[in-house]
Coordinates of C-alpha atoms in Angstrom, one line a residue:
M1 CA 32.3 18.0 -16.2
T2 CA 31.2 15.2 -13.7
T3 CA 28.0 13.4 -14.1
S4 CA 25.8 11.1 -11.8
V5 CA 22.9 8.8 -12.5
V6 CA 19.8 9.1 -10.1
L7 CA 17.7 6.0 -10.4
F8 CA 14.0 6.6 -9.4
T9 CA 12.1 3.6 -8.3
R10 CA 9.3 4.1 -5.8
D11 CA 10.4 7.6 -5.0
L12 CA 8.9 9.6 -7.9
R13 CA 9.1 13.2 -6.5
L14 CA 11.5 16.2 -6.4
H15 CA 10.8 17.4 -2.9
D16 CA 12.8 15.6 -0.1
H17 CA 14.7 13.3 -2.4
P18 CA 18.2 12.5 -0.8
P19 CA 19.6 10.5 -3.8
L20 CA 18.9 13.4 -6.2
R21 CA 20.3 15.9 -3.7
A22 CA 23.4 13.8 -3.2
A23 CA 23.9 13.6 -6.9
L24 CA 23.4 17.3 -7.5
D25 CA 25.8 18.1 -4.6
G26 CA 28.5 15.8 -6.1
S27 CA 28.3 16.3 -9.8
D28 CA 27.9 19.0 -12.4
T29 CA 25.1 17.2 -14.3
V30 CA 22.8 14.4 -13.5
V31 CA 20.8 11.8 -15.4
P32 CA 17.5 11.1 -13.8
V33 CA 16.4 7.5 -14.9
F34 CA 13.3 5.4 -14.4
V35 CA 13.4 1.8 -15.8
R36 CA 10.2 -0.1 -16.4
D37 CA 11.6 -3.3 -14.9
R38 CA 10.4 -6.3 -16.9
A39 CA 11.0 -8.5 -13.9
V40 CA 8.4 -6.7 -11.9
D41 CA 5.9 -7.0 -14.8
A42 CA 6.8 -10.7 -15.2
A43 CA 6.0 -11.2 -11.5
G44 CA 2.5 -10.1 -12.1
F45 CA 2.6 -6.3 -11.1
A46 CA 1.6 -4.9 -14.3
A47 CA -2.0 -4.2 -13.6
P48 CA -3.9 -1.4 -15.3
N49 CA -4.7 0.7 -12.2
P50 CA -1.3 0.9 -10.7
L51 CA 0.3 1.3 -14.1
A52 CA -2.0 4.3 -14.8
L53 CA -1.0 5.9 -11.4
L54 CA 2.7 5.1 -12.3
A55 CA 2.2 6.8 -15.5
D56 CA 0.7 9.9 -13.9
C57 CA 3.7 10.1 -11.4
L58 CA 6.2 9.8 -14.3
R59 CA 4.7 12.4 -16.5
D60 CA 4.5 14.7 -13.3
L61 CA 8.2 14.0 -12.6
D62 CA 9.3 14.7 -16.1
A63 CA 7.4 18.1 -16.1
G64 CA 9.0 19.0 -12.8
L65 CA 12.4 18.2 -14.1
R66 CA 11.8 20.2 -17.3
E67 CA 10.6 23.2 -15.4
R68 CA 14.2 23.1 -13.8
G69 CA 16.0 22.6 -17.1
G70 CA 16.2 18.8 -17.1
R71 CA 14.1 15.9 -18.2
L72 CA 13.3 12.2 -17.3
I73 CA 15.1 9.3 -19.0
V74 CA 12.6 6.4 -19.3
R75 CA 13.9 2.9 -20.3
S76 CA 12.2 -0.6 -20.3
G77 CA 13.9 -3.8 -19.9
D78 CA 16.3 -5.4 -17.3
L79 CA 16.9 -2.6 -14.8
V80 CA 20.5 -3.5 -14.3
E81 CA 21.3 -3.5 -17.9
E82 CA 19.5 -0.2 -18.7
V83 CA 21.0 1.6 -15.7
C84 CA 24.5 0.6 -16.8
A85 CA 23.8 1.5 -20.5
A86 CA 22.5 5.1 -19.2
A87 CA 25.7 5.6 -17.2
G88 CA 27.8 4.6 -20.0
E89 CA 26.1 6.9 -22.4
A90 CA 26.5 9.8 -20.0
D91 CA 30.1 8.6 -18.7
A92 CA 28.6 8.8 -15.2
H93 CA 30.8 7.3 -12.5
D94 CA 28.3 7.2 -9.6
V95 CA 24.7 6.0 -9.5
H96 CA 22.3 7.0 -6.6
M97 CA 19.2 5.2 -5.6
A98 CA 16.7 4.7 -2.6
A99 CA 16.9 1.6 -0.5
D100 CA 14.1 -0.9 -0.8
V101 CA 13.1 -3.9 1.3
S102 CA 11.6 -6.8 -0.8
G103 CA 13.6 -9.8 -1.7
H104 CA 13.6 -8.7 -5.4
A105 CA 14.8 -5.2 -4.5
H106 CA 17.7 -6.6 -2.6
R107 CA 18.7 -9.0 -5.3
R108 CA 18.4 -6.2 -8.0
E109 CA 20.6 -3.8 -5.8
E110 CA 23.3 -6.5 -5.5
R111 CA 23.3 -7.2 -9.3
L112 CA 23.5 -3.6 -10.0
R113 CA 26.3 -2.9 -7.5
S114 CA 28.3 -5.8 -9.1
A115 CA 27.6 -4.7 -12.7
L116 CA 28.6 -1.1 -12.0
E117 CA 31.8 -2.0 -10.0
A118 CA 32.7 -4.2 -13.0
R119 CA 32.6 -1.1 -15.2
G120 CA 34.5 1.0 -12.8
R121 CA 31.4 2.8 -11.4
R122 CA 29.9 3.1 -7.9
L123 CA 26.4 2.6 -6.4
H124 CA 25.2 4.7 -3.5
V125 CA 22.1 3.5 -1.7
H126 CA 20.1 6.0 0.5
D127 CA 18.1 5.1 3.5
A128 CA 14.9 6.9 4.8
V129 CA 13.7 7.9 1.4
T130 CA 10.6 5.6 1.1
T131 CA 10.2 5.2 4.9
V132 CA 10.5 7.5 7.9
L133 CA 13.3 5.4 9.5
A134 CA 15.5 2.9 7.7
P135 CA 14.5 -0.7 8.4
G136 CA 17.1 -2.1 10.8
S137 CA 17.7 1.1 12.4
V138 CA 15.2 0.3 15.2
T139 CA 15.9 -3.2 16.6
P140 CA 15.4 -5.1 19.9
A141 CA 18.3 -6.3 21.7
A142 CA 18.0 -10.1 20.7
S143 CA 16.6 -9.9 17.1
D144 CA 17.1 -8.1 13.8
H145 CA 13.6 -6.8 13.8
F146 CA 10.5 -6.2 15.9
A147 CA 7.7 -8.7 15.5
V148 CA 5.2 -6.8 17.6
F149 CA 4.1 -3.2 16.8
T150 CA 3.6 -1.6 20.1
P151 CA 7.4 -2.1 21.3
Y152 CA 8.5 -1.1 17.9
F153 CA 6.4 2.0 17.9
R154 CA 7.8 3.1 21.5
R155 CA 11.3 2.9 20.2
W156 CA 10.4 4.5 16.8
G157 CA 9.1 7.5 18.5
E158 CA 12.3 7.9 20.5
H159 CA 14.5 8.3 17.2
S160 CA 15.1 11.6 15.5
V161 CA 13.7 12.0 12.1
R162 CA 15.9 13.7 9.5
E163 CA 14.9 17.0 8.2
P164 CA 13.3 17.1 4.8
L165 CA 15.1 18.4 1.9
A166 CA 13.8 21.2 -0.5
A167 CA 13.1 20.5 -4.1
P168 CA 16.2 21.5 -6.3
R169 CA 15.8 24.8 -8.3
R170 CA 17.9 23.5 -11.3
V171 CA 18.7 20.1 -12.6
R172 CA 21.2 19.9 -15.5
V173 CA 20.9 16.8 -17.6
P174 CA 23.6 16.1 -20.3
G175 CA 22.6 15.4 -23.9
G176 CA 23.2 12.1 -25.6
V177 CA 21.1 9.8 -23.3
G178 CA 18.3 8.1 -25.1
S179 CA 14.8 7.8 -23.6
E180 CA 11.5 6.2 -24.5
P181 CA 8.5 8.5 -24.4
V182 CA 7.0 9.0 -21.0
P183 CA 4.0 6.5 -20.7
D184 CA 0.4 7.5 -20.7
R185 CA -2.4 5.9 -18.6
G186 CA -3.4 3.3 -21.2
D187 CA -6.9 2.2 -22.1
P188 CA -9.3 4.0 -19.9
A189 CA -12.0 1.2 -20.2
A190 CA -9.4 -1.1 -18.4
L191 CA -9.2 1.3 -15.4
S192 CA -11.4 1.6 -12.2
P193 CA -13.8 4.4 -13.0
G194 CA -13.0 6.4 -9.9
L195 CA -9.3 6.1 -10.1
P196 CA -7.7 9.3 -8.6
A197 CA -5.0 11.3 -10.4
G198 CA -1.5 10.6 -9.5
G199 CA 1.8 12.6 -9.5
E200 CA 3.6 14.9 -6.9
Q201 CA 1.6 18.0 -7.8
E202 CA -1.7 16.3 -7.0
A203 CA -0.2 14.6 -3.9
R204 CA 1.1 17.8 -2.4
K205 CA -2.4 19.4 -3.0
R206 CA -3.9 16.4 -1.0
M207 CA -1.3 16.6 1.7
A208 CA -1.9 20.3 2.2
A209 CA -5.8 20.0 2.3
W210 CA -5.5 17.0 4.7
L211 CA -3.1 18.8 7.1
R212 CA -5.2 21.9 6.9
T213 CA -8.5 20.3 7.9
G214 CA -8.8 16.4 7.9
V215 CA -6.0 15.5 10.3
F216 CA -7.5 17.1 13.4
G217 CA -10.6 14.7 13.4
Y218 CA -8.5 11.6 12.3
A219 CA -8.2 10.0 15.9
D220 CA -11.9 9.9 16.3
R221 CA -13.0 9.3 12.6
H222 CA -10.3 7.2 10.9
D223 CA -12.6 4.1 11.3
D224 CA -15.7 5.7 10.1
L225 CA -16.7 3.9 7.0
S226 CA -19.3 6.4 5.8
G227 CA -17.4 9.6 6.8
D228 CA -14.4 8.6 4.6
A229 CA -12.2 10.5 7.0
T230 CA -8.9 9.0 6.2
S231 CA -6.1 10.9 4.3
R232 CA -6.2 9.1 1.1
L233 CA -2.6 9.6 0.9
S234 CA -1.5 6.0 0.7
P235 CA -1.2 5.9 -3.2
D236 CA 1.1 8.9 -3.0
L237 CA 3.3 7.2 -0.3
H238 CA 3.3 3.9 -2.4
F239 CA 4.9 5.6 -5.6
G240 CA 6.8 8.0 -3.5
A241 CA 5.1 11.2 -4.8
L242 CA 5.1 12.2 -1.2
S243 CA 7.9 11.8 1.4
P244 CA 6.9 10.0 4.7
V245 CA 9.7 12.1 6.3
E246 CA 8.1 15.3 5.2
L247 CA 4.6 14.0 6.3
V248 CA 5.9 13.1 9.9
H249 CA 7.2 16.6 10.2
R250 CA 4.3 18.5 9.0
A251 CA 1.8 16.2 10.9
R252 CA 3.7 17.0 14.1
R253 CA 3.8 20.6 13.4
A254 CA 0.0 20.5 13.0
G255 CA -0.3 18.8 16.4
G256 CA -3.1 17.3 18.3
E257 CA -4.5 13.8 18.7
G258 CA -5.5 13.5 15.2
A259 CA -1.8 14.2 14.1
E260 CA -0.6 11.8 16.6
A261 CA -2.8 8.9 15.5
F262 CA -1.9 9.8 11.8
V263 CA 1.9 9.6 12.7
R264 CA 1.1 6.3 14.3
Q265 CA -0.2 4.9 11.0
L266 CA 3.0 6.1 9.3
A267 CA 5.0 4.1 11.9
W268 CA 2.9 1.0 11.1
R269 CA 4.1 1.4 7.5
D270 CA 7.6 1.5 8.7
F271 CA 7.0 -1.4 10.9
H272 CA 5.9 -3.6 8.0
H273 CA 8.8 -2.5 6.0
Q274 CA 11.3 -3.6 8.7
V275 CA 9.6 -7.0 9.0
L276 CA 9.8 -7.6 5.3
A277 CA 13.4 -6.2 5.2
A278 CA 14.4 -9.0 7.8
R279 CA 12.1 -11.6 6.4
P280 CA 11.7 -11.2 2.7
H281 CA 10.0 -14.5 2.4
A282 CA 6.9 -13.1 4.2
S283 CA 5.7 -11.6 0.8
A284 CA 4.8 -15.0 -0.1
A285 CA 5.0 -17.4 2.9
D286 CA 3.5 -17.5 6.4
Y287 CA 5.4 -15.1 8.7
R288 CA 4.3 -17.5 11.3
T289 CA 2.7 -20.6 10.1
R290 CA -0.6 -22.0 11.7
H291 CA -0.3 -25.1 9.5
D292 CA -3.5 -24.1 7.5
R293 CA -5.1 -26.3 5.1
W294 CA -6.8 -23.6 3.3
R295 CA -10.0 -24.5 1.3
T296 CA -9.6 -25.2 -2.4
G297 CA -11.8 -26.8 -5.0
A298 CA -15.0 -25.7 -6.7
A299 CA -16.9 -24.5 -3.8
A300 CA -13.9 -22.4 -2.5
E301 CA -13.5 -20.9 -5.9
A302 CA -17.2 -20.0 -6.1
D303 CA -17.0 -18.2 -2.7
T304 CA -14.0 -16.5 -3.7
A305 CA -15.5 -15.3 -6.9
A306 CA -18.5 -14.0 -5.0
W307 CA -16.1 -12.1 -2.6
K308 CA -14.3 -10.5 -5.6
D309 CA -17.5 -9.4 -7.2
G310 CA -19.1 -8.0 -4.0
R311 CA -21.8 -10.6 -4.0
T312 CA -21.3 -12.4 -0.6
G313 CA -24.6 -11.4 0.7
Y314 CA -22.9 -9.5 3.6
P315 CA -23.6 -5.9 2.7
I316 CA -20.6 -4.4 4.6
V317 CA -18.2 -6.9 2.9
D318 CA -19.7 -6.4 -0.6
A319 CA -19.6 -2.5 -0.2
A320 CA -15.9 -2.5 0.4
M321 CA -15.2 -4.9 -2.5
R322 CA -17.2 -2.7 -4.8
Q323 CA -15.4 0.4 -3.5
L324 CA -12.1 -1.3 -4.4
R325 CA -13.2 -2.2 -7.9
H326 CA -14.6 1.4 -8.5
E327 CA -11.9 3.4 -7.0
G328 CA -8.8 1.2 -7.0
W329 CA -8.7 1.9 -3.3
M330 CA -10.5 0.7 0.0
H331 CA -11.1 2.3 3.4
N332 CA -8.7 0.8 6.0
R333 CA -11.5 -0.6 8.1
G334 CA -13.1 -2.1 5.0
R335 CA -9.8 -3.9 4.4
L336 CA -9.7 -5.4 7.7
L337 CA -13.2 -6.6 7.3
V338 CA -13.0 -8.2 3.8
A339 CA -9.6 -9.9 4.7
S340 CA -10.9 -11.5 7.7
F341 CA -14.1 -12.5 6.0
L342 CA -12.1 -14.2 3.2
T343 CA -9.3 -15.9 5.3
K344 CA -11.4 -16.8 8.4
T345 CA -15.0 -17.0 7.6
L346 CA -14.6 -18.4 4.1
Y347 CA -11.1 -20.0 5.1
V348 CA -9.5 -19.1 1.8
D349 CA -5.7 -18.6 1.5
W350 CA -4.6 -15.1 2.2
R351 CA -2.5 -15.0 -0.9
V352 CA -5.6 -15.3 -3.0
G353 CA -6.8 -12.0 -1.4
A354 CA -3.4 -10.3 -1.5
R355 CA -3.1 -11.0 -5.2
H356 CA -6.5 -9.6 -5.9
F357 CA -5.8 -6.5 -4.0
L358 CA -2.5 -5.9 -5.9
E359 CA -4.3 -6.2 -9.2
L360 CA -6.6 -3.4 -8.3
L361 CA -5.1 -1.2 -5.6
V362 CA -3.1 2.0 -6.5
D363 CA -1.3 1.7 -3.1
G364 CA -0.5 -1.9 -3.4
D365 CA 2.8 -1.7 -1.7
V366 CA 4.2 -5.3 -1.2
A367 CA 5.2 -4.8 2.6
N368 CA 2.0 -3.3 3.6
N369 CA -0.4 -5.3 1.5
Q370 CA 1.0 -8.7 2.1
L371 CA 1.8 -8.2 5.9
N372 CA -1.6 -6.7 6.5
W373 CA -3.1 -9.7 4.8
Q374 CA -1.1 -12.0 7.0
W375 CA -2.1 -10.0 10.0
A376 CA -5.7 -10.4 9.2
A377 CA -5.2 -14.2 8.4
G378 CA -3.4 -14.6 11.7
T379 CA -0.2 -15.8 10.1
G380 CA 1.6 -12.6 10.6
T381 CA 2.3 -10.3 13.4
D382 CA -1.2 -10.2 15.1
T383 CA -0.9 -11.1 18.7
R384 CA -4.4 -12.5 18.7
P385 CA -4.0 -14.6 15.6
H386 CA -7.4 -16.5 15.8
R387 CA -9.6 -13.3 16.1
V388 CA -12.5 -13.3 13.7
L389 CA -14.3 -10.1 12.7
N390 CA -18.0 -10.5 12.6
P391 CA -19.1 -8.4 9.5
T392 CA -22.5 -7.5 10.9
T393 CA -21.2 -6.4 14.3
Q394 CA -18.5 -4.4 12.6
A395 CA -21.2 -2.8 10.1
R396 CA -23.2 -1.7 13.0
R397 CA -20.3 -0.2 14.8
F398 CA -18.4 1.6 11.9
D399 CA -21.5 2.2 9.6
P400 CA -24.2 2.6 12.1
E401 CA -26.8 4.3 9.8
G402 CA -25.8 2.2 6.6
T403 CA -24.6 5.1 4.6
Y404 CA -21.5 3.4 3.3
V405 CA -23.4 0.2 2.3
R406 CA -26.2 2.2 0.5
R407 CA -23.4 4.3 -1.3
W408 CA -21.9 1.1 -2.8
V409 CA -24.8 -1.4 -2.7
P410 CA -27.6 0.4 -4.6
E411 CA -29.7 -2.8 -4.5
L412 CA -30.3 -2.0 -0.8
A413 CA -30.7 1.7 -1.1
G414 CA -34.4 1.6 -0.2
L415 CA -33.6 -0.1 3.2
E416 CA -33.3 2.5 6.1
G417 CA -31.0 2.4 9.1
R418 CA -29.3 -0.7 10.2
A419 CA -31.7 -3.0 8.5
V420 CA -29.4 -2.6 5.5
H421 CA -26.9 -4.6 7.2
E422 CA -29.0 -7.8 7.5
P423 CA -31.3 -8.0 4.6
W424 CA -31.9 -11.7 5.0
R425 CA -33.7 -11.0 8.2
L426 CA -36.5 -9.0 6.4
P427 CA -39.9 -10.4 6.4
K428 CA -40.4 -12.7 3.2
A429 CA -42.6 -10.2 1.4
E430 CA -40.2 -7.3 2.0
R431 CA -37.1 -9.3 1.2
S432 CA -38.5 -10.0 -2.1
A433 CA -38.3 -6.4 -3.1
Y434 CA -34.6 -6.7 -2.7
A435 CA -34.2 -10.1 -4.6
A436 CA -31.4 -8.5 -6.8
Y437 CA -29.2 -8.8 -3.8
P438 CA -27.9 -12.3 -2.9
D439 CA -28.6 -14.2 0.4
P440 CA -25.3 -14.9 2.4
I441 CA -23.0 -17.4 0.8
V442 CA -22.1 -18.9 4.2
D443 CA -23.6 -18.8 7.7
L444 CA -21.5 -16.8 10.1
A445 CA -21.7 -19.4 12.8
E446 CA -20.9 -22.2 10.4
G447 CA -17.9 -20.3 9.0
L448 CA -16.6 -19.6 12.5
D449 CA -16.9 -23.3 13.5
R450 CA -15.1 -24.3 10.4
F451 CA -12.2 -22.1 11.2
K452 CA -11.9 -23.1 14.8
R453 CA -11.7 -26.8 13.7
A454 CA -9.2 -26.0 11.1
R455 CA -7.1 -24.2 13.6
G456 CA -7.7 -26.8 16.2
R457 CA -9.4 -24.5 18.5
D458 CA -12.9 -26.3 18.6

């Protein structure tokens, strides 16, 4: 009897799982392992919302394995030590896992490879599991990665995408390998009230519904804040409950402008992964420094607190921040608005915003979160790094009737139409009826002037 270990990380599914398929094809039995990596927790990623979705995914993965005659082995501690221990208990000579792109993932992979080789075992790392194309498979002639999306996307679209794999019918797991209980969601009081359910089964239902109806209007409606016409599949992609490869194939089969626009967003996701793979420091340091001297001190901290609480006095910004707190998710257009507001109008370090997002988001992927924040701050890959999004202009464009604002800022529910976007302009007597909602914490013109001076563009 031969046995292989399959290490699950950010690929918590059974459909289209190349490491699992390779292990099943090469061995009589497999040991499916997930390790709650203490190094990841110590880095500040053990937040209630993502941990709840992780628990959903692990329970669903365990249930799917049990339906096929197997089970999930759950461990906690140092990932390298726990994987080596599980391989030893099962006398497994091969370990299969998906490639990842962060600096921590690269270091962890090398540690695991060395530790396994020292024990006479082998590590097999599989590409195109958490991304459509492997980072590094699409490169320009004179660099190890693309720094601008448009030429990347052109080349990305020319590459063939591997065919997705079916879920296995049977998974045989040997006895004698110890496991902790599969975790639960934790204290409900610590979670965002509108948190969605996670796991592959729920993800596949969402995918089917989206491709059946939602995708066809995506090109025209993906920026519509009140319409909420995005796929909401980002948490499922983050935890790997869905395969991006399968999504591309199914979207292309659906066809049309909406499907093309959706595939473009999946390419953006790959783009950020290839940037981080080539420049791991970009998770914490400026990809392109602008020599910013970000605001600090009591005034900046007060502004940041108002931003986090959805009390900036700019309804569209506050609506998005309140959606984040309630759902653990935010509309993509809202993310751009609140990130521009924090980094450019308030001139607060993008890392402050990125950290807050990771504490609440259930799709808080390091590559996409950090590099999208850098894009908004002008320290990343944006070709117009000094652009500033005006929140009232954006509100009138993407929430023209104020429906999104009234949904999340009930203090202003009585205001009709576009007046909801600028309550500070109401006549004094009428404004007093909405006194529960604050005045703006900064004048937009003053914020813009401060930013221009800081960037030397005044």
